[in-house]
């Protein structure tokens, strides 16, 4: 039995990433762009849960969505659920400026994936702890990659390591593996 899953996103790169991870389980992904309101809340899980319900109410079936963000300790969790907006407006230089006199550099990347399949709901969250660097480093990746060093030893940033290695411990890589485990446990794959 082939599982057909619609990925609701405005980002085609994400669809390719999910397709690459789920292809070996015979999952067919379809990119759909259906606008829906994202609720204002500090929790990714709530954004995803409300998003699933809104899309279900619009009649969508067998679909998935995701939301991710960077939560910085020293900034009380900012940019968090506002990460996309903060990346567009402040960018990495703006975040480093906010961090100028802050000693606590700890941060976590979180990725929450939600799926609605045969009227069942799955919500999983992958978390990757790390440190905010003093300056940008590396040219690979996107978004906050040049200022985020995974782990607590101040090693290379996400923008300095190959994508396959990043996926081994990134928030999205972990969330995708959790999703696969759930799909297996519920016999969808
Ligand atoms: P989204 O909700 O997955 O689109 O992510 C929100 C924002 O977080 C994006 O605009 C990115 O700037 C940032 N972000 C999410 N995942 C990553 C990542 O793996 N590396 C760097 N930035 C990321």
Coordinates of C-alpha atoms and ligand atoms in Angstrom, one line a residue:
X1 CA 0.0 0.0 0.0
X2 CA 1.5 3.4 -1.0
X3 CA 1.0 6.3 1.3
X4 CA 0.2 9.5 -0.5
X5 CA 1.0 12.6 1.6
X6 CA 0.4 16.3 0.7
X7 CA 3.0 18.6 2.0
X8 CA 1.4 22.0 2.7
X9 CA 4.2 24.6 2.5
X10 CA 5.4 27.6 0.5
X11 CA 8.9 26.1 0.5
X12 CA 9.6 23.5 -2.3
X13 CA 13.0 22.8 -0.7
X14 CA 11.2 21.2 2.3
X15 CA 9.2 18.9 0.0
X16 CA 12.4 17.6 -1.6
X17 CA 13.9 17.0 1.9
X18 CA 10.8 15.0 3.0
X19 CA 10.6 13.2 -0.3
X20 CA 14.3 12.1 0.0
X21 CA 13.8 10.8 3.6
X22 CA 10.5 9.0 2.9
X23 CA 10.9 7.6 -0.6
X24 CA 12.5 4.4 0.6
X25 CA 9.2 3.7 2.6
X26 CA 7.2 4.1 -0.6
X27 CA 5.6 7.4 0.5
X28 CA 4.6 9.7 -2.4
X29 CA 4.7 13.4 -1.6
X30 CA 2.8 16.1 -3.3
X31 CA 3.5 19.8 -2.9
X32 CA 0.4 21.8 -2.2
X33 CA 0.2 25.4 -1.3
X34 CA -3.0 26.1 0.7
X35 CA -2.9 29.3 2.7
X36 CA -4.0 29.0 6.4
X37 CA -3.8 31.3 9.4
X38 CA -0.9 30.7 11.8
X39 CA -2.0 31.3 15.4
X40 CA -0.1 33.7 17.6
X41 CA 1.5 31.7 20.4
X42 CA 4.9 30.9 21.8
X43 CA 4.7 27.2 21.1
X44 CA 5.5 25.6 17.8
X45 CA 3.3 22.6 18.7
X46 CA 0.3 24.9 19.1
X47 CA 1.0 26.6 15.8
X48 CA 1.1 23.1 14.1
X49 CA -1.9 21.7 16.0
X50 CA -4.1 24.7 15.1
X51 CA -2.8 24.6 11.5
X52 CA -3.7 20.9 11.2
X53 CA -7.2 21.6 12.5
X54 CA -7.7 24.6 10.2
X55 CA -6.6 22.7 7.1
X56 CA -8.8 19.6 8.1
X57 CA -11.8 22.0 8.5
X58 CA -11.1 23.2 4.9
X59 CA -11.5 19.6 3.7
X60 CA -7.8 18.6 3.3
X61 CA -7.0 15.0 4.0
X62 CA -3.7 13.0 4.3
X63 CA -1.4 16.0 4.6
X64 CA 1.5 17.3 6.7
X65 CA 2.8 20.7 7.8
X66 CA 5.8 21.8 9.8
X67 CA 7.1 24.8 11.7
X68 CA 10.6 25.4 13.0
X69 CA 12.4 28.1 15.0
X70 CA 15.5 29.0 16.9
X71 CA 15.0 29.6 20.6
X72 CA 17.9 31.6 22.2
X73 CA 18.2 31.4 26.1
X74 CA 19.8 34.8 26.6
X75 CA 17.0 36.4 24.6
X76 CA 14.2 34.6 26.6
X77 CA 13.4 32.3 23.7
X78 CA 13.4 34.9 20.9
X79 CA 13.1 34.6 17.9
X80 CA 11.3 31.3 18.5
X81 CA 8.0 31.1 16.7
X82 CA 8.9 34.5 15.0
X83 CA 12.2 33.1 13.5
X84 CA 11.1 33.5 9.9
X85 CA 10.1 37.1 10.5
X86 CA 13.3 37.9 12.5
X87 CA 15.5 36.3 9.8
X88 CA 13.8 38.5 7.2
X89 CA 14.0 41.7 9.3
X90 CA 17.0 41.5 11.6
X91 CA 19.0 38.8 9.8
X92 CA 22.0 37.2 11.4
X93 CA 23.8 40.5 12.0
X94 CA 20.8 41.8 13.9
X95 CA 20.7 38.7 16.1
X96 CA 24.4 38.9 16.9
X97 CA 24.0 42.6 17.8
X98 CA 21.2 41.7 20.3
X99 CA 23.6 39.1 21.8
X100 CA 26.5 41.5 22.1
X101 CA 26.7 41.6 25.9
X102 CA 25.1 38.3 26.6
X103 CA 27.3 35.6 28.0
X104 CA 24.7 32.7 27.9
X105 CA 25.0 31.6 24.2
X106 CA 22.9 28.5 24.6
X107 CA 20.1 28.0 22.1
X108 CA 17.9 25.2 20.6
X109 CA 16.6 24.7 17.2
X110 CA 13.2 23.0 17.2
X111 CA 11.2 21.5 14.3
X112 CA 7.6 20.4 14.8
X113 CA 6.0 18.2 12.2
X114 CA 2.3 17.6 12.2
X115 CA 0.4 15.1 10.0
X116 CA -3.2 14.1 9.5
X117 CA -3.6 10.7 8.0
X118 CA -6.8 8.7 7.9
X119 CA -8.3 10.9 10.6
X120 CA -5.3 10.2 12.9
X121 CA -3.1 13.1 14.1
X122 CA 0.6 12.8 14.5
X123 CA 2.7 15.7 16.1
X124 CA 6.4 15.2 16.7
X125 CA 9.1 17.7 17.7
X126 CA 12.9 17.3 17.0
X127 CA 15.2 19.4 19.1
X128 CA 18.9 20.3 18.5
X129 CA 20.8 22.1 21.2
X130 CA 23.8 24.3 20.4
X131 CA 25.5 27.7 20.9
X132 CA 25.1 31.1 19.1
X133 CA 28.6 32.0 17.7
X134 CA 30.3 35.4 18.2
X135 CA 30.3 35.9 14.4
X136 CA 29.0 34.4 11.2
X137 CA 30.9 31.4 9.8
X138 CA 30.4 29.1 6.8
X139 CA 28.7 29.4 3.5
X140 CA 26.5 26.3 3.2
X141 CA 22.9 26.0 4.4
X142 CA 20.4 28.8 5.0
X143 CA 18.8 31.0 7.6
X144 CA 20.5 30.9 11.0
X145 CA 23.0 28.2 10.0
X146 CA 26.1 30.6 10.0
X147 CA 25.5 31.6 13.6
X148 CA 24.5 28.2 15.1
X149 CA 27.0 25.6 16.3
X150 CA 25.4 22.3 17.3
X151 CA 26.4 20.7 20.6
X152 CA 28.0 22.5 23.5
X153 CA 31.7 22.5 22.5
X154 CA 31.7 25.5 20.2
X155 CA 32.5 23.4 17.1
X156 CA 31.7 24.3 13.4
X157 CA 28.4 26.0 12.6
X158 CA 25.7 24.3 10.6
X159 CA 26.8 26.4 7.6
X160 CA 30.3 24.8 7.7
X161 CA 29.2 21.1 7.6
X162 CA 27.9 19.0 4.7
X163 CA 24.1 18.7 4.6
X164 CA 24.1 14.9 5.2
X165 CA 26.0 15.4 8.4
X166 CA 23.8 18.3 9.5
X167 CA 20.7 16.0 8.9
X168 CA 22.1 13.4 11.4
X169 CA 21.6 15.7 14.3
X170 CA 19.6 18.7 13.1
X171 CA 16.1 19.4 14.5
X172 CA 14.5 18.6 11.2
X173 CA 16.5 15.4 10.7
X174 CA 15.4 14.2 14.2
X175 CA 11.8 15.2 13.6
X176 CA 11.7 13.3 10.3
X177 CA 13.0 10.2 12.0
X178 CA 10.4 10.5 14.7
X179 CA 7.7 10.9 12.0
X180 CA 9.0 7.7 10.3
X181 CA 8.8 5.8 13.6
X182 CA 5.2 7.0 14.2
X183 CA 4.2 6.1 10.6
X184 CA 5.7 2.6 11.2
X185 CA 4.0 2.2 14.6
X186 CA 0.6 3.1 13.1
X187 CA 1.3 0.7 10.0
X188 CA 1.0 3.6 7.5
X189 CA 4.3 2.5 6.0
Ligands
LIG1 P1 10.2 27.4 9.0 O1 9.1 27.5 9.9 O2 10.7 25.9 8.9 O3 10.1 28.0 7.7 O4 11.5 28.1 9.7 C1 11.4 29.4 10.3 C2 12.7 30.1 10.1 O5 13.7 29.4 11.0 C3 13.2 30.1 8.7 O6 12.9 31.2 8.0 C4 14.7 29.9 8.9 O7 15.3 31.2 8.8 C5 14.9 29.3 10.3 N1 15.3 27.9 10.2 C6 14.5 26.8 10.2 N2 15.3 25.7 10.1 C7 16.5 26.1 10.0 C8 17.8 25.4 9.8 O8 17.9 24.2 9.7 N3 18.9 26.2 9.7 C9 18.8 27.6 9.7 N4 17.7 28.3 9.9 C10 16.6 27.6 10.0

